Amino acid sequence: MENFKYIILGAGPAGLTFANRLLALGETSFLVLEKDQEAGGLCKSKVVDGSPLDIGGGHFLEVKNRKALAFIFQFMPKAEWRQYHRVSTIRLDKSEIDYPFESNIWQFSIRNQLRYLYSILTAGSVFGKPKPENFKDWIIWKFGNQIARDYMIPYNEKVWSVNLKTMGTYWLNKLPKSSSKEIVLSYLQKKSKVAIPAHALFYYPKNFGFGEVWKRMAKKLGNKIRYNEPIESIHVHNKIINGKYHGSFIITTIPWRVVNFLPSIPDDIYQAIDSLQYSSIRVSYYPEQIQTHAQWTYVPNKSVSYHRCLYRSNFCTNARGYWTETNKKRAELHSTRHQPFWINTFAYPLNTIKKLEATKMILTYFSNKQIFGLGRWGEWEHMNSDIAVTKAIEMANAMDKKYHLL
Ligand SMILES: Cc1cc2nc3c(=O)[nH]c(=O)nc-3n(C[C@H](O)[C@H](O)[C@H](O)COP(=O)(O)OP(=O)(O)OC[C@H]3O[C@@H](n4cnc5c(N)ncnc54)[C@H](O)[C@@H]3O)c2cc1C
């Protein structure tokens, strides 16, 4: 049995940050266990057709927390990143307009301008109707029938591949609120007056894929990461992993449902873990060069399998070609004649109506046993890498402060 103060499960951004922060605080009794042969999790990149490709899907860096940004720049200095203003588009049948939809309605044909303006200006949210509790009704309430039918519902059904009525609305609170006044102003001035929800200004590495920064974080940890070590079991009472590693504290960034808990855990906790849903994404590469000013395009049309297309020459130095992101269930329905492709089984945690209740139960039960959930899967939260980094720094600081003398 090998003994450590901390055992960290998973070497994605959350696990790597937690471990590196411990190291910076002077803590050396820890081990990171990773099932893959390399680190980076969903943020990994590979060189494909001569240039980097993000095999977990398009990843762009936008960091609100200054400490998290400084932490990331320690591994990959600012000079190695290039900043871009986001240019993304929405392809709707024969039109392609800029994102976000509601502030670029003026780019459609006159007929569609009328339909979509009417839709958004007669939406339930404009008239103060109560906010619905499921995502599908929320879309109609927020954008009106026509925009819901042509864009938001088919697009979201493509991404999540579940009945949108099973998804909640609590996660939408963080989106910037656009008023009907801003939408009308954007329309009249033919210029978006609505805040872009994410990545309005983002960083992407000048000479590498997004995976490079995590590779460097992993390198700093040296032999404190064990690769090809899938976690199969956690003994919850004595905190033994796979029957051979013991930790006083376990930090888990891996999906709860892939682990066998020994000797057993209460039925309601099993049920809560079982209720956590996720969706899987296939990323496919195509070498053709598409002429566009966009970095990526959203595609709600259901006759096309993918929901997003990324033109890497618009953010990646000297690159050509593009890649697509397709929900795995839909990818299976469509041909896979285009190669190469990568499957990310755990890509998106789903924001189902009961998720908050379930995660609260799970995290409370396990934290009482000194097993702590962190990151996208440990917290089952649809968080970007900057949030995973921020939370990991905060957790490492707090634990080091509390248990330093242990
Ligand atoms: C399509 C897509 C686009 C995204 N775009 C962006 C973006 O533009 N910007 C951004 O900042 N973020 C983006 N994200 C989110 C980003 O990928 C996550 O925030 C980040 O990867 C979370 O890090 P994590 O360490 O919590 O989880 P992960 O990256 O999923 O890491 C978990 C790690 O655990 C390992 N693991 C899993 N099971 C086991 C096991 N049984 N045993 C041992 N190890 C295991 C995995 O191999 C992995 O290394 C995107 C995500 C997706 C899917």
Coordinates of C-alpha atoms and ligand atoms in Angstrom, one line a residue:
M1 CA 0.0 0.0 0.0
E2 CA 1.3 3.4 -0.9
N3 CA 0.3 6.2 1.4
F4 CA -0.3 9.9 0.5
K5 CA -1.9 12.9 2.2
Y6 CA -3.9 13.7 -1.0
I7 CA -4.9 11.4 -3.8
I8 CA -6.2 13.3 -6.9
L9 CA -8.3 11.3 -9.3
G10 CA -8.1 12.6 -12.9
A11 CA -5.4 14.8 -14.7
G12 CA -7.7 17.2 -16.5
P13 CA -7.5 21.0 -15.7
A14 CA -9.1 20.6 -12.3
G15 CA -6.8 17.8 -11.1
L16 CA -3.7 19.3 -12.6
T17 CA -4.4 22.7 -11.0
F18 CA -5.1 21.2 -7.6
A19 CA -1.9 19.3 -7.7
N20 CA 0.3 22.2 -8.9
R21 CA -1.2 24.5 -6.3
L22 CA -0.4 22.0 -3.6
L23 CA 3.2 21.9 -4.9
A24 CA 3.4 25.7 -4.9
L25 CA 2.2 25.6 -1.3
G26 CA 5.1 23.3 -0.4
E27 CA 3.0 20.1 -0.1
T28 CA 4.6 17.0 -1.6
S29 CA 2.6 14.1 -0.2
F30 CA 0.2 13.7 -3.1
L31 CA -0.4 11.5 -6.2
V32 CA -2.5 12.1 -9.3
L33 CA -4.0 9.0 -10.9
E34 CA -5.1 9.3 -14.6
K35 CA -6.7 6.6 -16.8
D36 CA -5.3 7.9 -20.1
Q37 CA -1.7 7.9 -21.2
E38 CA -1.5 11.7 -21.2
A39 CA -2.9 14.6 -19.2
G40 CA -5.3 17.4 -20.2
G41 CA -8.7 15.7 -20.1
L42 CA -11.2 17.3 -22.4
C43 CA -8.7 20.0 -23.1
K44 CA -6.2 17.8 -25.0
S45 CA -5.0 18.6 -28.5
K46 CA -3.2 16.6 -31.1
V47 CA -1.3 17.5 -34.3
V48 CA -3.6 16.5 -37.2
D49 CA -2.8 17.3 -40.8
G50 CA 0.2 19.4 -39.7
S51 CA -1.6 21.6 -37.1
P52 CA -3.1 21.4 -33.7
L53 CA -6.6 20.2 -33.3
D54 CA -8.6 20.2 -30.0
I55 CA -9.8 16.6 -29.8
G56 CA -12.3 17.4 -26.9
G57 CA -13.9 20.1 -29.1
G58 CA -13.0 23.8 -29.7
H59 CA -11.4 25.2 -26.6
F60 CA -10.8 29.0 -26.0
L61 CA -9.5 30.7 -23.0
E62 CA -11.4 33.4 -21.2
V63 CA -10.6 33.9 -17.6
K64 CA -12.5 36.3 -15.3
N65 CA -10.6 35.5 -12.2
R66 CA -7.2 37.3 -12.1
K67 CA -5.5 34.7 -9.8
A68 CA -6.5 31.9 -12.2
L69 CA -5.2 33.8 -15.2
A70 CA -1.9 34.5 -13.5
F71 CA -1.7 30.8 -12.5
I72 CA -2.3 29.7 -16.1
F73 CA 0.3 32.2 -17.4
Q74 CA 2.9 30.8 -15.1
F75 CA 2.9 27.7 -17.3
M76 CA 2.3 29.3 -20.6
P77 CA 3.2 33.0 -20.5
K78 CA 0.9 35.6 -22.0
A79 CA 3.3 36.2 -24.9
E80 CA 2.6 32.7 -26.1
W81 CA -1.1 33.3 -26.6
R82 CA -2.9 35.4 -29.2
Q83 CA -6.1 37.3 -28.3
Y84 CA -9.1 37.2 -30.6
H85 CA -12.4 39.0 -30.7
R86 CA -15.0 36.3 -31.1
V87 CA -16.6 36.0 -34.5
S88 CA -19.2 33.3 -34.6
T89 CA -22.1 32.7 -36.9
I90 CA -25.4 30.8 -37.0
R91 CA -26.3 29.0 -40.2
L92 CA -30.1 28.9 -40.7
D93 CA -31.0 27.2 -44.0
K94 CA -29.8 29.6 -46.7
S95 CA -28.8 32.4 -44.3
E96 CA -25.7 32.8 -42.1
I97 CA -26.0 35.5 -39.5
D98 CA -23.7 36.7 -36.7
Y99 CA -24.1 35.4 -33.2
P100 CA -26.1 36.2 -31.0
F101 CA -29.3 35.6 -32.9
E102 CA -31.5 38.2 -31.2
S103 CA -29.3 41.1 -31.9
N104 CA -28.5 40.3 -35.5
I105 CA -32.1 39.8 -36.8
W106 CA -31.5 42.6 -39.3
Q107 CA -29.1 40.3 -41.3
F108 CA -32.0 38.1 -42.4
S109 CA -34.3 38.5 -45.4
I110 CA -37.2 41.0 -44.8
R111 CA -39.7 38.1 -44.4
N112 CA -37.6 36.5 -41.7
Q113 CA -36.8 39.8 -40.0
L114 CA -40.5 40.3 -39.5
R115 CA -41.1 36.8 -38.2
Y116 CA -38.2 36.8 -35.7
L117 CA -38.8 40.3 -34.4
Y118 CA -42.4 39.5 -33.9
S119 CA -41.3 36.3 -32.1
I120 CA -39.0 37.9 -29.6
L121 CA -41.2 41.0 -29.0
T122 CA -44.2 38.8 -28.2
A123 CA -42.3 36.3 -26.0
G124 CA -43.6 35.6 -22.5
S125 CA -40.5 37.1 -20.8
V126 CA -41.3 40.5 -22.4
F127 CA -44.7 40.6 -20.8
G128 CA -43.5 39.5 -17.3
K129 CA -44.9 36.0 -17.5
P130 CA -43.5 33.6 -14.9
K131 CA -40.3 31.8 -15.8
P132 CA -40.9 28.2 -16.7
E133 CA -39.0 25.4 -14.9
N134 CA -38.0 23.3 -17.9
F135 CA -35.6 24.3 -20.6
K136 CA -37.9 23.8 -23.6
D137 CA -40.7 26.0 -22.2
W138 CA -38.0 28.5 -21.1
I139 CA -36.8 28.8 -24.7
I140 CA -40.3 29.6 -25.9
W141 CA -40.8 32.0 -23.0
K142 CA -37.5 33.8 -23.7
F143 CA -37.4 33.9 -27.5
G144 CA -41.0 33.4 -28.7
N145 CA -42.4 30.6 -30.8
Q146 CA -40.7 31.3 -34.2
I147 CA -37.1 31.6 -32.9
A148 CA -37.6 28.7 -30.6
R149 CA -38.9 26.5 -33.5
D150 CA -36.3 27.5 -36.1
Y151 CA -33.2 27.9 -34.0
M152 CA -33.1 27.3 -30.2
I153 CA -35.1 24.1 -29.9
P154 CA -33.5 22.2 -32.8
Y155 CA -30.0 23.4 -31.9
N156 CA -30.3 22.4 -28.3
E157 CA -31.9 19.1 -29.2
K158 CA -28.9 18.4 -31.4
V159 CA -26.3 19.3 -28.7
W160 CA -27.9 17.5 -25.8
S161 CA -29.9 14.7 -27.6
V162 CA -32.4 14.5 -24.7
N163 CA -35.9 15.8 -24.3
L164 CA -35.4 19.4 -23.4
K165 CA -38.3 19.3 -21.0
T166 CA -36.2 17.1 -18.7
M167 CA -33.6 19.9 -18.4
G168 CA -33.9 22.6 -15.8
T169 CA -33.4 26.4 -16.1
Y170 CA -31.3 27.2 -13.0
W171 CA -28.1 27.2 -15.1
L172 CA -29.4 29.9 -17.4
N173 CA -29.2 32.6 -14.8
K174 CA -25.6 33.3 -15.6
L175 CA -26.4 34.3 -19.2
P176 CA -26.3 38.1 -19.7
K177 CA -29.8 39.4 -19.8
S178 CA -30.8 41.1 -23.1
S179 CA -33.7 43.6 -22.9
S180 CA -36.2 44.1 -25.7
K181 CA -35.0 47.7 -25.8
E182 CA -31.4 46.5 -26.7
I183 CA -32.8 44.1 -29.2
V184 CA -34.8 46.8 -31.0
L185 CA -31.8 49.2 -30.8
S186 CA -29.6 46.5 -32.4
Y187 CA -32.2 46.0 -35.1
L188 CA -32.5 49.7 -35.9
Q189 CA -28.8 50.5 -35.8
K190 CA -27.8 47.2 -37.5
K191 CA -25.2 46.7 -34.8
S192 CA -25.3 44.2 -31.9
K193 CA -26.1 45.9 -28.6
V194 CA -26.4 42.7 -26.7
A195 CA -23.6 41.2 -24.6
I196 CA -22.0 38.0 -25.9
P197 CA -22.5 35.3 -23.2
A198 CA -18.9 33.8 -23.4
H199 CA -15.6 34.2 -25.1
A200 CA -16.2 37.7 -26.4
L201 CA -12.5 38.2 -26.2
F202 CA -10.5 35.0 -25.9
Y203 CA -6.9 33.6 -26.0
Y204 CA -5.7 30.7 -28.1
P205 CA -2.0 29.6 -28.2
K206 CA 0.1 31.0 -31.0
N207 CA 2.0 27.9 -31.8
F208 CA 0.2 25.1 -30.1
G209 CA -3.3 23.7 -29.5
F210 CA -5.2 24.4 -26.3
G211 CA -3.8 21.2 -24.8
E212 CA -0.3 22.6 -24.5
V213 CA -0.8 24.5 -21.2
W214 CA -2.1 21.4 -19.5
K215 CA 0.7 19.3 -20.8
R216 CA 3.1 21.8 -19.2
M217 CA 1.2 21.6 -15.9
A218 CA 1.5 17.8 -16.0
K219 CA 5.2 18.0 -16.8
K220 CA 5.8 20.1 -13.7
L221 CA 4.3 17.3 -11.6
G222 CA 6.9 14.7 -12.9
N223 CA 6.4 11.3 -11.4
K224 CA 3.6 12.5 -9.2
I225 CA 1.2 11.6 -12.0
R226 CA 0.6 7.9 -12.7
Y227 CA -0.8 7.4 -16.2
N228 CA -2.8 4.4 -17.5
E229 CA -4.3 4.0 -14.0
P230 CA -8.1 3.9 -14.3
I231 CA -9.9 4.2 -11.0
E232 CA -12.0 1.2 -10.5
S233 CA -12.7 1.2 -6.8
I234 CA -12.7 3.6 -3.9
H235 CA -13.1 2.1 -0.4
V236 CA -15.1 4.9 1.2
H237 CA -14.2 4.2 4.8
N238 CA -10.5 3.7 4.7
K239 CA -10.0 5.7 1.5
I240 CA -8.1 3.1 -0.5
I241 CA -8.1 3.5 -4.3
N242 CA -7.9 0.4 -6.5
G243 CA -6.8 -1.6 -3.5
K244 CA -3.3 -0.1 -3.5
Y245 CA -3.2 3.6 -2.8
H246 CA -4.2 5.2 0.4
G247 CA -5.0 8.9 0.8
S248 CA -6.0 10.9 3.9
F249 CA -8.0 13.0 1.5
I250 CA -9.3 12.1 -1.9
I251 CA -10.0 14.8 -4.5
T252 CA -12.1 13.3 -7.3
T253 CA -12.5 15.1 -10.7
I254 CA -13.7 11.9 -12.5
P255 CA -17.4 11.0 -13.1
W256 CA -19.0 9.5 -10.0
R257 CA -20.7 6.9 -12.0
V258 CA -17.5 5.2 -13.3
V259 CA -16.4 4.1 -9.8
N260 CA -17.3 1.1 -7.8
F261 CA -17.7 2.2 -4.1
L262 CA -16.7 -0.3 -1.5
P263 CA -17.9 -1.8 0.7
S264 CA -21.2 -0.1 -0.3
I265 CA -22.9 3.3 0.0
P266 CA -26.5 4.1 1.0
D267 CA -29.2 3.4 -1.7
D268 CA -30.2 7.1 -2.0
I269 CA -26.6 8.1 -2.8
Y270 CA -26.4 5.3 -5.5
Q271 CA -29.7 6.6 -6.9
A272 CA -28.4 10.2 -6.9
I273 CA -25.3 9.1 -8.8
D274 CA -27.4 7.1 -11.3
S275 CA -29.6 10.1 -11.9
L276 CA -26.6 12.2 -13.1
Q277 CA -26.7 12.3 -16.9
Y278 CA -24.2 13.4 -19.5
S279 CA -23.8 13.6 -23.3
S280 CA -21.0 12.5 -25.5
I281 CA -19.4 14.3 -28.4
R282 CA -17.7 13.2 -31.5
V283 CA -15.1 15.6 -33.0
S284 CA -14.3 15.0 -36.7
Y285 CA -11.6 16.6 -38.9
Y286 CA -12.0 17.7 -42.5
P287 CA -9.0 19.0 -44.5
E288 CA -11.0 21.3 -46.9
Q289 CA -10.5 25.0 -46.4
I290 CA -13.8 27.0 -45.9
Q291 CA -13.8 30.7 -46.8
T292 CA -15.3 32.5 -43.8
H293 CA -14.4 35.2 -41.3
A294 CA -15.9 33.2 -38.4
Q295 CA -14.0 31.1 -35.9
W296 CA -17.0 28.8 -35.6
T297 CA -20.6 28.4 -36.7
Y298 CA -23.6 26.9 -35.0
V299 CA -25.8 24.7 -37.2
P300 CA -29.4 24.1 -35.9
N301 CA -30.6 22.3 -39.1
K302 CA -31.4 18.7 -38.1
S303 CA -30.6 17.3 -41.6
V304 CA -26.9 18.1 -40.8
S305 CA -25.5 15.8 -38.1
Y306 CA -23.1 18.2 -36.4
H307 CA -24.1 21.2 -34.3
R308 CA -20.9 23.2 -34.5
C309 CA -18.2 23.7 -37.1
L310 CA -14.8 25.2 -36.2
Y311 CA -12.5 26.8 -38.8
R312 CA -9.1 26.4 -37.3
S313 CA -7.2 28.7 -39.7
N314 CA -9.1 31.6 -38.1
F315 CA -7.5 31.0 -34.7
C316 CA -4.6 28.6 -35.2
T317 CA -1.4 29.8 -37.0
N318 CA -0.8 28.4 -40.5
A319 CA -3.5 25.8 -40.2
R320 CA -6.1 24.6 -42.7
G321 CA -9.3 22.6 -42.5
Y322 CA -12.1 22.5 -40.0
W323 CA -13.5 20.2 -37.4
T324 CA -17.1 19.5 -36.4
E325 CA -18.7 18.6 -33.1
T326 CA -21.6 16.1 -33.1
N327 CA -23.5 14.5 -30.3
K328 CA -22.5 10.9 -30.3
K329 CA -26.1 9.6 -30.5
R330 CA -26.6 11.7 -33.6
A331 CA -23.2 10.8 -35.0
E332 CA -24.2 7.1 -34.8
L333 CA -27.3 7.9 -36.9
H334 CA -25.2 9.5 -39.6
S335 CA -22.3 8.1 -41.7
T336 CA -18.8 8.2 -40.2
R337 CA -17.2 8.2 -43.6
H338 CA -15.0 11.2 -42.7
Q339 CA -11.9 10.3 -40.8
P340 CA -10.2 10.9 -38.4
F341 CA -12.6 11.4 -35.4
W342 CA -12.4 11.3 -31.6
I343 CA -15.1 10.3 -29.2
N344 CA -15.4 12.1 -25.8
T345 CA -17.7 10.0 -23.8
F346 CA -18.0 12.4 -20.9
A347 CA -18.3 15.7 -22.6
Y348 CA -21.3 17.6 -21.1
P349 CA -22.8 17.1 -17.7
L350 CA -26.6 17.5 -18.3
N351 CA -28.5 20.1 -16.3
T352 CA -31.5 17.9 -15.6
I353 CA -34.2 19.3 -13.3
K354 CA -33.2 17.3 -10.3
K355 CA -29.4 17.6 -10.7
L356 CA -28.8 20.3 -8.1
E357 CA -30.5 18.2 -5.5
A358 CA -28.6 15.0 -6.5
T359 CA -25.2 16.7 -6.5
K360 CA -25.8 18.3 -3.2
M361 CA -26.6 14.9 -1.6
I362 CA -23.5 13.2 -3.2
L363 CA -21.1 16.0 -2.3
T364 CA -22.3 16.2 1.3
Y365 CA -22.2 12.4 1.8
F366 CA -18.7 12.0 0.4
S367 CA -17.2 15.2 1.9
N368 CA -18.1 13.8 5.3
K369 CA -15.8 10.9 4.4
Q370 CA -13.0 13.3 3.3
I371 CA -13.7 12.5 -0.4
F372 CA -14.2 15.8 -2.2
G373 CA -15.7 16.4 -5.7
L374 CA -14.0 19.0 -7.9
G375 CA -14.3 20.2 -11.5
R376 CA -16.7 19.4 -14.3
W377 CA -17.4 15.8 -13.2
G378 CA -16.7 16.0 -9.5
E379 CA -19.3 18.7 -9.2
W380 CA -21.3 17.7 -12.3
E381 CA -21.4 21.2 -13.5
H382 CA -21.1 22.6 -17.0
M383 CA -18.0 24.7 -16.2
N384 CA -15.3 25.9 -18.5
S385 CA -11.6 25.3 -17.8
D386 CA -11.1 28.7 -16.2
I387 CA -13.7 27.9 -13.6
A388 CA -12.2 24.4 -13.0
V389 CA -8.8 26.2 -12.4
T390 CA -10.3 28.8 -10.1
K391 CA -12.2 26.3 -8.0
A392 CA -9.1 24.0 -7.8
I393 CA -6.9 26.8 -6.6
E394 CA -9.5 27.8 -4.0
M395 CA -9.9 24.2 -2.8
A396 CA -6.2 23.5 -2.6
N397 CA -5.7 26.8 -0.6
A398 CA -8.5 26.0 1.8
M399 CA -7.4 22.4 2.4
D400 CA -3.8 23.3 2.8
K401 CA -4.7 26.0 5.4
K402 CA -7.0 23.6 7.3
Y403 CA -4.9 20.4 7.2
H404 CA -1.4 21.8 6.9
L405 CA -0.3 20.4 10.2
L406 CA -1.8 17.0 9.7
Ligands
LIG1 C1 -17.1 20.6 -26.8 C2 -16.6 21.3 -25.6 C3 -16.1 22.6 -25.7 C4 -15.6 23.3 -24.6 N1 -15.1 24.6 -24.8 C5 -14.5 25.2 -23.8 C6 -13.9 26.5 -24.1 O1 -13.9 27.0 -25.1 N2 -13.2 27.0 -23.0 C7 -13.0 26.4 -21.8 O2 -12.4 27.0 -20.9 N3 -13.6 25.2 -21.6 C8 -14.3 24.6 -22.5 N4 -14.9 23.4 -22.3 C9 -14.9 22.9 -20.9 C10 -13.6 22.2 -20.5 O3 -13.4 21.1 -21.3 C11 -13.7 21.8 -19.0 O4 -14.0 22.9 -18.2 C12 -12.5 21.2 -18.5 O5 -12.0 20.1 -19.2 C13 -12.8 20.7 -17.1 O6 -11.7 20.1 -16.5 P1 -11.9 18.9 -15.5 O7 -10.5 18.5 -15.0 O8 -12.9 19.2 -14.5 O9 -12.5 17.6 -16.3 P2 -11.8 16.8 -17.6 O10 -11.1 17.7 -18.5 O11 -13.0 16.0 -18.1 O12 -10.8 15.9 -16.9 C14 -11.1 14.7 -16.2 C15 -10.0 13.8 -16.2 O13 -10.3 12.6 -15.5 C16 -9.8 11.4 -16.2 N5 -10.7 10.3 -15.8 C17 -11.9 10.0 -16.1 N6 -12.3 8.8 -15.6 C18 -11.3 8.3 -15.0 C19 -11.0 7.1 -14.3 N7 -11.9 6.2 -14.1 N8 -9.8 6.9 -13.7 C20 -8.8 7.8 -13.9 N9 -9.0 9.0 -14.5 C21 -10.2 9.2 -15.1 C22 -10.0 11.8 -17.6 O14 -9.3 11.0 -18.5 C23 -9.6 13.3 -17.6 O15 -8.2 13.4 -17.8 C24 -15.5 22.7 -23.3 C25 -16.0 21.4 -23.2 C26 -16.5 20.7 -24.3 C27 -17.0 19.3 -24.1

